[in-house]
Short mmCIF file of C-alpha atoms in Angstrom, two decimals:
data_model
loop_
_atom_site.label_atom_id
_atom_site.label_comp_id
_atom_site.label_asym_id
_atom_site.label_seq_id
_atom_site.Cartn_x
_atom_site.Cartn_y
_atom_site.Cartn_z
CA MET A 623 -13.29 -13.41 33.99
CA GLY A 624 -14.14 -13.40 30.39
CA GLY A 625 -15.36 -9.98 29.54
CA ARG A 626 -19.03 -10.57 30.07
CA ASN A 627 -19.80 -6.93 30.09
CA ASP A 628 -21.65 -6.69 26.86
CA GLU A 629 -25.36 -6.34 27.00
CA GLY A 630 -26.24 -7.25 23.51
CA GLY A 631 -23.86 -10.09 22.91
CA GLY A 632 -26.31 -12.73 23.97
CA GLY A 633 -25.36 -16.31 23.46
CA LYS A 634 -21.65 -16.15 23.65
CA GLU A 635 -21.60 -18.96 26.16
CA LYS A 636 -23.45 -21.21 23.83
CA GLU A 637 -21.26 -20.89 20.82
CA GLU A 638 -19.10 -23.86 19.98
CA GLU A 639 -15.94 -23.96 21.97
CA GLN A 640 -12.71 -24.22 20.08
CA ASP A 641 -11.80 -27.85 19.78
CA GLY A 642 -8.46 -29.19 20.81
CA MET A 643 -7.15 -25.94 22.08
CA SER A 644 -5.40 -26.65 25.27
CA VAL A 645 -3.42 -24.02 26.98
CA HIS A 646 -0.77 -26.07 28.67
CA SER A 647 -0.30 -29.41 27.08
CA PRO A 648 1.29 -29.52 23.69
CA CYS A 649 -0.78 -32.48 22.67
CA LYS A 650 -4.09 -31.40 21.31
CA ALA A 651 -6.60 -33.96 22.46
CA LEU A 652 -9.76 -33.38 24.40
CA PRO A 653 -12.34 -32.50 21.81
CA SER A 654 -15.75 -31.66 23.17
CA SER A 655 -15.22 -33.73 26.26
CA ALA A 656 -12.74 -31.22 27.59
CA SER A 657 -13.15 -30.38 31.19
CA SER A 658 -14.86 -27.13 31.86
CA LEU A 659 -11.70 -25.89 33.47
CA SER A 660 -9.57 -26.19 30.37
CA LYS A 661 -12.41 -24.85 28.32
CA GLU A 662 -12.43 -21.87 30.54
CA GLN A 663 -8.71 -21.50 30.21
CA SER A 664 -8.72 -21.73 26.48
CA GLN A 665 -11.36 -19.05 26.35
CA VAL A 666 -9.28 -16.82 28.51
CA GLU A 667 -6.32 -17.44 26.28
CA LEU A 668 -8.36 -16.69 23.21
CA GLU A 669 -9.66 -13.44 24.59
CA LEU A 670 -6.23 -12.42 25.70
CA ARG A 671 -4.78 -12.91 22.27
CA LEU A 672 -7.63 -11.02 20.74
CA LEU A 673 -7.10 -8.09 23.03
CA GLU A 674 -3.43 -8.15 22.20
CA ALA A 675 -4.23 -8.10 18.53
CA LEU A 676 -6.50 -5.10 18.94
CA GLU A 677 -3.48 -3.02 19.74
CA ILE A 678 -2.37 -3.47 16.16
CA TYR A 679 -5.82 -3.64 14.63
CA PRO A 680 -8.00 -1.13 16.44
CA PRO A 681 -11.73 -1.95 16.47
CA VAL A 682 -12.66 1.47 15.14
CA LYS A 683 -10.99 0.55 11.87
CA LEU A 684 -13.57 -2.19 11.51
CA ARG A 685 -16.10 0.47 10.70
CA GLY A 686 -14.54 2.12 7.74
CA ILE A 687 -12.98 1.49 4.39
CA HIS A 688 -10.24 -0.67 5.86
CA ARG A 689 -12.64 -3.01 7.64
CA HIS A 690 -11.81 -6.11 5.69
CA PHE A 691 -8.08 -5.73 5.81
CA VAL A 692 -8.21 -5.16 9.54
CA LEU A 693 -10.42 -8.18 9.96
CA TYR A 694 -7.99 -10.13 7.84
CA GLY A 695 -5.19 -8.95 10.10
CA LEU A 696 -7.05 -10.22 13.15
CA MET A 697 -7.76 -13.56 11.50
CA GLU A 698 -4.10 -14.02 10.71
CA TYR A 699 -2.97 -12.90 14.14
CA LEU A 700 -5.21 -15.39 15.91
CA GLY A 701 -4.47 -18.00 13.29
CA ARG A 702 -0.79 -17.77 14.04
CA SER A 703 -1.30 -17.72 17.79
CA PHE A 704 -3.38 -20.88 17.81
CA ASP A 705 -2.09 -22.58 14.72
CA ARG A 706 -5.42 -22.98 13.04
CA GLN A 707 -7.58 -20.97 10.71
CA PHE A 708 -10.02 -18.44 12.03
CA THR A 709 -12.96 -17.35 9.95
CA ALA A 710 -14.09 -13.78 9.78
CA ASP A 711 -17.32 -14.68 11.56
CA GLU A 712 -15.44 -16.31 14.37
CA VAL A 713 -13.37 -13.21 14.92
CA LEU A 714 -16.42 -10.99 14.80
CA GLN A 715 -18.23 -13.13 17.36
CA LEU A 716 -15.24 -12.98 19.59
CA LEU A 717 -15.06 -9.23 19.25
CA ASP A 718 -18.70 -9.04 20.13
CA ARG A 719 -17.85 -10.10 23.66
CA PHE A 720 -16.06 -6.82 24.15
CA TYR A 721 -17.33 -4.34 21.64
CA ASN A 722 -20.46 -3.26 19.97
CA ILE A 723 -18.75 -2.58 16.70
CA GLU A 724 -21.89 -1.11 15.20
CA MET A 725 -21.74 1.74 17.67
CA LEU A 726 -18.22 2.75 16.79
CA LYS A 727 -17.73 5.74 14.59
CA SER A 728 -15.67 5.20 11.50
CA ASP A 729 -12.55 7.28 11.28
CA ASP A 730 -12.67 7.47 7.50
CA GLU A 731 -13.02 11.20 7.70
CA ASP A 732 -9.47 11.35 8.92
CA ILE A 733 -8.34 9.95 5.62
CA ASP A 734 -7.51 13.08 3.69
CA ILE A 735 -7.28 11.44 0.35
CA LEU A 736 -10.86 10.24 0.60
CA ASN A 737 -12.17 13.64 1.46
CA HIS A 738 -11.38 15.57 -1.62
CA GLU A 739 -11.83 14.50 -5.17
CA GLU A 740 -8.66 14.23 -7.08
CA ASP A 741 -8.24 13.21 -10.68
CA PHE A 742 -6.42 10.01 -11.33
CA SER A 743 -2.94 10.33 -12.74
CA LEU A 744 -0.34 7.74 -13.55
CA PRO A 745 2.98 8.12 -11.77
CA GLN A 746 5.70 9.48 -14.00
CA SER A 747 7.69 6.30 -13.63
CA TYR A 748 5.20 4.49 -15.82
CA PHE A 749 6.07 6.65 -18.77
CA GLU A 750 9.76 6.32 -18.31
CA LYS A 751 9.54 2.57 -18.23
CA GLU A 752 7.77 2.60 -21.53
CA GLU A 753 10.77 3.88 -23.38
CA GLN A 754 12.94 0.96 -22.48
CA MET B 964 11.52 10.44 10.15
CA GLY B 965 12.73 11.74 13.39
CA SER B 966 12.55 15.38 14.21
CA SER B 967 9.25 16.89 13.38
CA SER B 968 8.28 18.62 16.54
CA LYS B 969 6.07 21.58 16.16
CA GLU B 970 7.81 23.86 18.57
CA GLU B 971 11.16 23.56 16.96
CA THR B 972 11.19 27.23 16.20
CA ALA B 973 14.04 27.88 18.52
CA SER B 974 16.38 25.06 17.73
CA ASP B 975 15.47 25.11 14.15
CA GLY B 976 18.08 27.52 13.05
CA ASP B 977 20.86 25.18 14.01
CA THR B 978 19.47 21.86 13.02
CA ALA B 979 17.63 22.35 9.81
CA SER B 980 19.71 24.90 8.07
CA GLY B 981 22.73 22.68 7.88
CA GLY B 982 23.23 23.34 4.24
CA ALA B 983 20.56 25.87 3.63
CA SER B 984 20.96 29.30 2.36
CA PRO B 985 19.83 31.71 5.04
CA SER B 986 16.58 33.45 4.69
CA ASN B 987 14.61 34.39 1.63
CA ASP B 988 12.63 37.49 1.20
CA GLY B 989 9.83 35.61 -0.42
CA ARG B 990 8.46 32.20 0.04
CA LEU B 991 9.39 29.67 -2.58
CA PHE B 992 6.46 27.36 -2.18
CA SER B 993 2.84 28.08 -1.56
CA GLU B 994 0.10 26.35 0.34
CA GLY B 995 -1.40 23.46 -1.53
CA GLU B 996 1.51 23.25 -3.89
CA ARG B 997 2.71 19.88 -5.00
CA VAL B 998 6.40 19.53 -4.40
CA LEU B 999 9.17 17.02 -4.15
CA ALA B 1000 10.62 16.66 -0.71
CA TYR B 1001 13.84 15.18 0.45
CA HIS B 1002 13.51 12.71 3.20
CA GLY B 1003 16.52 10.65 4.11
CA PRO B 1004 18.30 9.56 0.98
CA ARG B 1005 15.29 9.87 -1.27
CA VAL B 1006 12.92 12.37 -2.73
CA TYR B 1007 9.21 11.92 -2.27
CA GLY B 1008 6.12 13.43 -3.77
CA ALA B 1009 4.65 15.79 -1.22
CA LYS B 1010 2.23 18.58 -0.71
CA VAL B 1011 2.73 21.82 1.13
CA GLN B 1012 -0.07 22.21 3.62
CA LYS B 1013 0.95 25.23 5.59
CA VAL B 1014 3.49 27.96 5.21
CA GLU B 1015 4.74 30.08 8.06
CA LEU B 1016 7.44 32.63 8.56
CA ARG B 1017 9.49 31.68 11.56
CA LYS B 1018 12.57 33.52 12.66
CA LYS B 1019 12.73 35.20 9.30
CA GLU B 1020 12.76 31.90 7.55
CA TRP B 1021 9.86 30.38 5.69
CA LYS B 1022 8.84 27.00 6.97
CA TYR B 1023 6.69 24.57 5.08
CA PHE B 1024 4.48 21.92 6.57
CA VAL B 1025 4.54 19.00 4.17
CA HIS B 1026 2.54 15.86 3.80
CA TYR B 1027 4.26 13.01 1.99
CA LEU B 1028 1.78 11.73 -0.52
CA GLY B 1029 0.88 8.16 0.11
CA TRP B 1030 2.38 8.11 3.56
CA ASN B 1031 0.81 8.19 6.92
CA LYS B 1032 0.12 11.60 8.38
CA ASN B 1033 2.53 10.79 11.16
CA TRP B 1034 5.30 11.65 8.74
CA ASP B 1035 4.01 15.16 8.15
CA GLU B 1036 6.54 17.72 9.25
CA TRP B 1037 7.82 21.26 9.11
CA VAL B 1038 10.76 21.66 6.82
CA SER B 1039 12.68 24.54 5.37
CA ALA B 1040 13.08 25.26 1.69
CA ASP B 1041 16.28 23.29 1.38
CA ARG B 1042 14.30 20.11 1.77
CA LEU B 1043 11.96 20.92 -1.07
CA LEU B 1044 12.10 20.92 -4.82
CA LYS B 1045 9.67 22.32 -7.32
CA HIS B 1046 7.58 19.70 -9.01
CA THR B 1047 9.23 19.91 -12.41
CA GLU B 1048 10.20 17.36 -14.98
CA GLU B 1049 13.81 18.13 -14.30
CA ASN B 1050 13.44 17.44 -10.62
CA LEU B 1051 11.40 14.33 -11.27
CA VAL B 1052 14.34 12.99 -13.20
CA LYS B 1053 16.50 13.78 -10.25
CA GLN B 1054 14.11 11.96 -7.98
CA LYS B 1055 14.18 8.98 -10.28
CA ALA B 1056 17.94 8.93 -10.24
CA LEU B 1057 17.99 8.96 -6.45
CA ASP B 1058 15.45 6.18 -6.37
CA LYS B 1059 17.58 4.12 -8.64
CA LYS B 1060 20.59 4.74 -6.51
CA GLN B 1061 18.72 3.51 -3.51
CA GLY B 1062 17.62 0.47 -5.40
CA VAL B 1063 14.06 0.84 -4.30
CA GLU B 1064 11.26 2.38 -6.16
CA LYS B 1065 8.34 3.88 -4.46
CA GLY B 1066 5.21 5.11 -6.04
CA THR B 1067 5.43 8.79 -5.78
CA LYS B 1068 2.67 10.72 -7.20
CA SER B 1069 4.22 12.54 -10.01
CA GLY B 1070 3.29 12.83 -13.59
CA ARG B 1071 0.82 15.59 -13.12
CA SER B 1072 0.47 16.61 -16.69
CA ALA B 1073 -0.88 20.06 -16.17
CA GLN B 1074 2.05 21.37 -14.26
CA THR B 1075 2.83 24.60 -16.02
CA LYS B 1076 4.28 26.80 -13.39
CA THR B 1077 7.76 25.57 -12.90
CA ARG B 1078 9.54 28.32 -11.11
CA SER B 1079 7.98 30.80 -8.82
CA SER B 1080 9.76 33.77 -10.26
CA ALA B 1081 12.90 34.69 -12.05
CA ASP B 1082 14.61 36.40 -9.19
CA THR B 1083 14.38 33.44 -6.90
CA LYS B 1084 15.71 31.13 -9.51
CA ALA B 1085 19.36 31.60 -8.88
CA GLU B 1086 18.96 31.26 -5.20
CA LYS B 1087 16.81 28.26 -5.70
CA ASP B 1088 19.43 26.41 -7.65
CA ASP B 1089 21.79 27.21 -4.92
CA THR B 1090 19.67 25.75 -2.21
CA LYS B 1091 19.10 22.68 -4.27
CA ASN B 1092 22.75 21.89 -4.43
CA ASN B 1093 23.17 22.48 -0.79
CA ALA B 1094 20.22 20.34 -0.07
CA ALA B 1095 21.73 17.45 -1.91
CA LYS B 1096 24.87 17.62 0.11
CA GLY B 1097 23.04 18.04 3.33
CA LYS B 1098 21.06 14.98 2.54
CA LYS B 1099 24.08 12.84 2.10
CA ARG B 1100 25.25 13.76 5.49
CA LYS B 1101 21.94 12.91 7.02
CA ASN B 1102 21.90 9.63 5.24
CA GLU B 1103 25.11 8.53 6.80
CA SER B 1104 23.91 9.39 10.24
CA GLY B 1105 21.29 6.87 9.29
CA ASN B 1106 17.65 7.43 9.99
CA GLU B 1107 16.77 5.43 6.93
CA LYS B 1108 15.90 2.25 8.70
CA ASP B 1109 12.35 3.33 9.24
CA ASN B 1110 12.11 4.32 5.67
CA VAL B 1111 13.15 1.01 4.32
CA SER B 1112 10.65 -0.96 6.29
CA ALA B 1113 7.91 1.46 5.40
CA GLU B 1114 8.73 1.12 1.75
CA LYS B 1115 8.87 -2.59 1.88
CA LEU B 1116 5.59 -2.57 3.63
CA LEU B 1117 3.69 -0.88 0.89
CA LYS B 1118 5.24 -1.97 -2.32
CA ILE B 1119 3.16 -3.88 -4.82
CA GLN B 1120 4.85 -4.82 -8.03
CA ILE B 1121 2.46 -4.51 -10.94
CA PRO B 1122 3.37 -6.90 -13.78
CA ALA B 1123 4.85 -5.20 -16.83
CA THR B 1124 2.06 -6.04 -19.25
CA LEU B 1125 -0.44 -4.55 -16.84
CA LYS B 1126 1.65 -1.42 -16.58
CA LYS B 1127 1.50 -1.22 -20.32
CA GLN B 1128 -2.24 -1.60 -20.06
CA LEU B 1129 -2.36 1.32 -17.65
CA ILE B 1130 -0.49 3.46 -20.12
CA ASP B 1131 -2.82 2.46 -22.94
CA ASP B 1132 -5.69 3.29 -20.65
CA TRP B 1133 -4.20 6.70 -19.96
CA GLU B 1134 -3.74 7.26 -23.68
CA ASN B 1135 -7.28 6.24 -24.56
CA ILE B 1136 -8.86 8.48 -21.99
CA THR B 1137 -6.66 11.53 -21.91
CA GLN B 1138 -5.24 11.62 -25.44
CA LYS B 1139 -7.90 10.03 -27.60
CA ASP B 1140 -10.96 11.31 -25.76
CA LYS B 1141 -12.39 7.90 -25.21
CA VAL B 1142 -14.16 6.41 -22.23
CA VAL B 1143 -14.76 2.88 -21.08
CA LYS B 1144 -18.13 1.65 -22.23
CA LEU B 1145 -20.34 1.14 -19.20
CA PRO B 1146 -21.60 -1.05 -17.72
CA ARG B 1147 -18.58 -3.17 -18.17
CA SER B 1148 -18.69 -6.93 -18.39
CA PRO B 1149 -17.14 -8.65 -16.60
CA ASN B 1150 -17.41 -6.07 -13.85
CA VAL B 1151 -15.19 -5.86 -10.81
CA ASP B 1152 -17.48 -8.08 -8.77
CA ASP B 1153 -17.44 -10.73 -11.48
CA ILE B 1154 -13.69 -10.65 -11.64
CA LEU B 1155 -13.28 -10.91 -7.89
CA SER B 1156 -15.64 -13.84 -7.58
CA LYS B 1157 -14.05 -15.57 -10.53
CA TYR B 1158 -10.73 -15.30 -8.78
CA LEU B 1159 -12.14 -16.62 -5.52
CA GLU B 1160 -13.67 -19.54 -7.34
CA LEU B 1161 -10.40 -20.36 -9.01
CA ARG B 1162 -8.46 -19.98 -5.82
CA THR B 1163 -10.87 -22.19 -3.92
CA LYS B 1164 -10.48 -24.88 -6.51
CA LYS B 1165 -6.72 -24.61 -6.44
CA ASP B 1166 -6.43 -24.63 -2.66
CA GLY B 1167 -9.01 -27.36 -2.37
CA MET B 1168 -10.89 -25.44 0.28
CA ILE B 1169 -12.57 -22.19 0.97
CA ASN B 1170 -9.92 -19.77 1.97
CA ASP B 1171 -11.48 -17.30 4.30
CA SER B 1172 -8.42 -15.08 4.34
CA VAL B 1173 -8.39 -14.68 0.59
CA GLY B 1174 -12.11 -13.99 0.68
CA GLU B 1175 -11.58 -11.23 3.19
CA ILE B 1176 -8.83 -9.64 1.13
CA LEU B 1177 -11.04 -9.66 -1.93
CA LYS B 1178 -13.82 -8.02 0.04
CA GLY B 1179 -11.27 -5.46 1.09
CA ILE B 1180 -10.36 -4.76 -2.51
CA ARG B 1181 -14.00 -4.35 -3.41
CA CYS B 1182 -14.57 -1.98 -0.54
CA TYR B 1183 -11.53 0.09 -1.48
CA PHE B 1184 -12.68 0.15 -5.06
CA ASP B 1185 -16.17 1.40 -4.30
CA LYS B 1186 -14.94 4.13 -2.02
CA ALA B 1187 -11.94 5.13 -4.04
CA LEU B 1188 -13.45 5.19 -7.51
CA PRO B 1189 -15.21 8.53 -7.30
CA VAL B 1190 -12.49 10.29 -5.35
CA MET B 1191 -9.29 9.10 -6.93
CA LEU B 1192 -9.66 6.57 -9.73
CA LEU B 1193 -11.25 8.70 -12.42
CA TYR B 1194 -9.57 10.84 -14.99
CA LYS B 1195 -11.16 14.23 -15.20
CA LYS B 1196 -12.79 13.37 -18.49
CA GLU B 1197 -14.60 10.45 -16.94
CA ARG B 1198 -16.45 12.40 -14.28
CA ARG B 1199 -19.50 13.19 -16.29
CA GLN B 1200 -19.86 9.58 -17.30
CA TYR B 1201 -19.66 8.63 -13.66
CA GLN B 1202 -22.50 10.98 -12.75
CA GLU B 1203 -24.66 9.25 -15.31
CA ALA B 1204 -23.63 5.69 -14.65
CA ILE B 1205 -23.71 5.69 -10.88
CA VAL B 1206 -27.09 6.69 -9.58
CA ASP B 1207 -28.70 5.89 -6.26
CA ASP B 1208 -26.87 3.23 -4.38
CA VAL B 1209 -25.40 1.39 -7.29
CA SER B 1210 -21.98 0.23 -6.31
CA PRO B 1211 -19.22 1.06 -8.79
CA SER B 1212 -17.89 -2.48 -8.60
CA THR B 1213 -20.99 -3.67 -10.46
CA VAL B 1214 -20.57 -1.12 -13.23
CA TYR B 1215 -16.85 -0.65 -13.78
CA GLY B 1216 -14.39 -3.32 -14.81
CA ALA B 1217 -10.76 -4.30 -14.88
CA GLU B 1218 -9.55 -1.02 -16.40
CA HIS B 1219 -10.49 0.90 -13.29
CA LEU B 1220 -9.66 -1.93 -10.92
CA LEU B 1221 -6.12 -1.81 -12.19
CA ARG B 1222 -5.90 1.86 -11.33
CA LEU B 1223 -6.78 0.96 -7.75
CA PHE B 1224 -3.54 -0.97 -7.51
CA VAL B 1225 -1.64 2.16 -8.44
CA LYS B 1226 -3.35 3.97 -5.59
CA PHE B 1227 -3.35 1.06 -3.21
CA PRO B 1228 -0.26 2.03 -1.22
CA GLU B 1229 -1.71 5.46 -0.59
CA LEU B 1230 -4.91 4.07 0.84
CA PHE B 1231 -3.26 1.28 2.68
CA SER B 1232 -0.84 3.61 4.41
CA TYR B 1233 -3.60 4.24 6.93
CA VAL B 1234 -3.59 0.62 8.03
CA ASN B 1235 -1.27 -0.84 10.55
CA MET B 1236 -0.30 -4.42 9.84
CA GLU B 1237 2.24 -6.92 11.03
CA GLU B 1238 4.98 -7.55 8.58
CA GLU B 1239 4.28 -11.24 8.28
CA THR B 1240 0.59 -10.69 7.68
CA TRP B 1241 1.29 -8.05 5.08
CA THR B 1242 3.69 -10.38 3.31
CA ARG B 1243 0.96 -12.96 2.99
CA MET B 1244 -1.55 -10.43 1.89
CA GLN B 1245 0.93 -9.09 -0.64
CA GLN B 1246 1.30 -12.56 -2.07
CA THR B 1247 -2.43 -12.78 -2.56
CA LEU B 1248 -2.54 -9.36 -4.18
CA LEU B 1249 0.26 -10.36 -6.54
CA ASP B 1250 -1.42 -13.61 -7.32
CA PHE B 1251 -4.57 -11.69 -8.10
CA LEU B 1252 -2.67 -9.35 -10.41
CA LYS B 1253 -1.21 -12.34 -12.21
CA PHE B 1254 -4.71 -13.65 -12.60
CA LEU B 1255 -5.70 -10.35 -14.23
CA GLN B 1256 -2.67 -10.58 -16.42
CA LYS B 1257 -3.51 -14.09 -17.54
CA ASN B 1258 -7.00 -13.02 -18.38
CA GLN B 1259 -5.99 -9.77 -19.96
CA SER B 1260 -7.62 -10.77 -23.22
CA ASN B 1261 -10.93 -11.32 -21.45
CA PHE B 1262 -10.91 -8.53 -18.93
CA LEU B 1263 -9.05 -5.79 -20.70
CA LEU B 1264 -9.95 -5.20 -24.31
CA SER B 1265 -9.24 -2.19 -26.45
CA SER B 1266 -12.79 -2.58 -27.72
CA ALA B 1267 -13.97 -1.68 -24.24
CA TYR B 1268 -13.32 1.96 -25.08
CA GLU B 1269 -15.64 4.14 -27.08
CA SER B 1270 -15.36 7.73 -28.05
CA ASP B 1271 -16.83 10.10 -25.55
CA LYS B 1272 -20.09 11.18 -27.16
CA VAL B 1273 -21.17 13.66 -24.56
CA SER B 1274 -18.07 15.75 -24.66
CA ASP B 1275 -19.77 18.63 -26.40
CA GLY B 1276 -22.07 19.35 -23.54
CA LYS B 1277 -25.22 17.58 -24.66
CA GLY B 1278 -25.25 15.45 -21.58
CA LYS B 1279 -27.58 12.55 -21.36
CA GLY B 1280 -30.82 12.07 -23.08
CA LYS B 1281 -30.72 8.53 -24.22
CA ASP B 1282 -32.59 7.37 -21.14
CA ASP B 1283 -35.73 9.34 -21.72
#
């Protein structure tokens, strides 16, 4: 298990394992000396959460204008799930186990407002406020 | 927004025309027309995308400006209002009543055609009144829950002094024929990194989340500037200032960045985000706006504007 189906991902096994992330016990001990079993488990847990998160933050959105906000959403989602900060790179590496993001096609062309030029205009409410 | 099915032709007569006047011999709204549309208790800025005659009644397919396409729907004329000052006031009043304000895209200055024609006028007024009543009924039956969360999700409160700045900006460009002198210093990139620096110092650590949000703002800015952040009068200047792969965030400054925040909800409506995450992101955006506000005297100067020299068609020439 562990989604090893990506060709290009390369050294995912070598990357630093997440310290102190134990699936069952509430106490977070076991730094790098963790048994390979619990390491394995924590990886499974990590991947599971990521896949869950992708339902809200679809990978295709990582290719377009919203990329950073979607990435931010993933960082926060995982951050909350594991009670620690995730960096953008970490999330991207994790995603790399499942997806070749580069190959995805951005869906920006579905965004109508980006597809036709429109002059800027201030909402009317701004001018009404001014009078007060 | 519940019932938007596309094959509602049959049932339509019963459901939608609750308070509507029956059929019209002409259509009241045309394709591409900007309108105001009732949805739930409020009126939203919208655009008519398609018009079809169904069962002797004109139906209009509307897109609510700034809202996800999922909300697009077929409605009959009783749900729509012409985009007039008068109706905008009405919209405002409804907004107030609901206690929530939502950035509708109004204020199109060049709206000259107010009524389609004289003979539909009377009927139009009629339908409007009916529409208002019909709406109330709908409101009580309560499909507004979705609405509320959607509104909450997208709202960004721009500080008052920055709103004032946006009005001054509007005045300079559209009324006084000025443009922002380019390249602007500090530019958007400078401002963003200054904020990150400050934030890092304050938090005592590098905050990756904040960094990602700022990157997001920059990305929005670069993509949005040419398509939605320029007043018409600024287009020519853009053509001259942005050549090759120069990114707008290295050329434009706080004046235009501020406009992005007006448009932000519209762009962001395409993103799905958990409420809690959005709340945190919103805090960062607000904090960033306050930072702009604090530095208003550095970032936003009236001396940044100059009169638009090229307005008489000479174009460029200073580069050769």
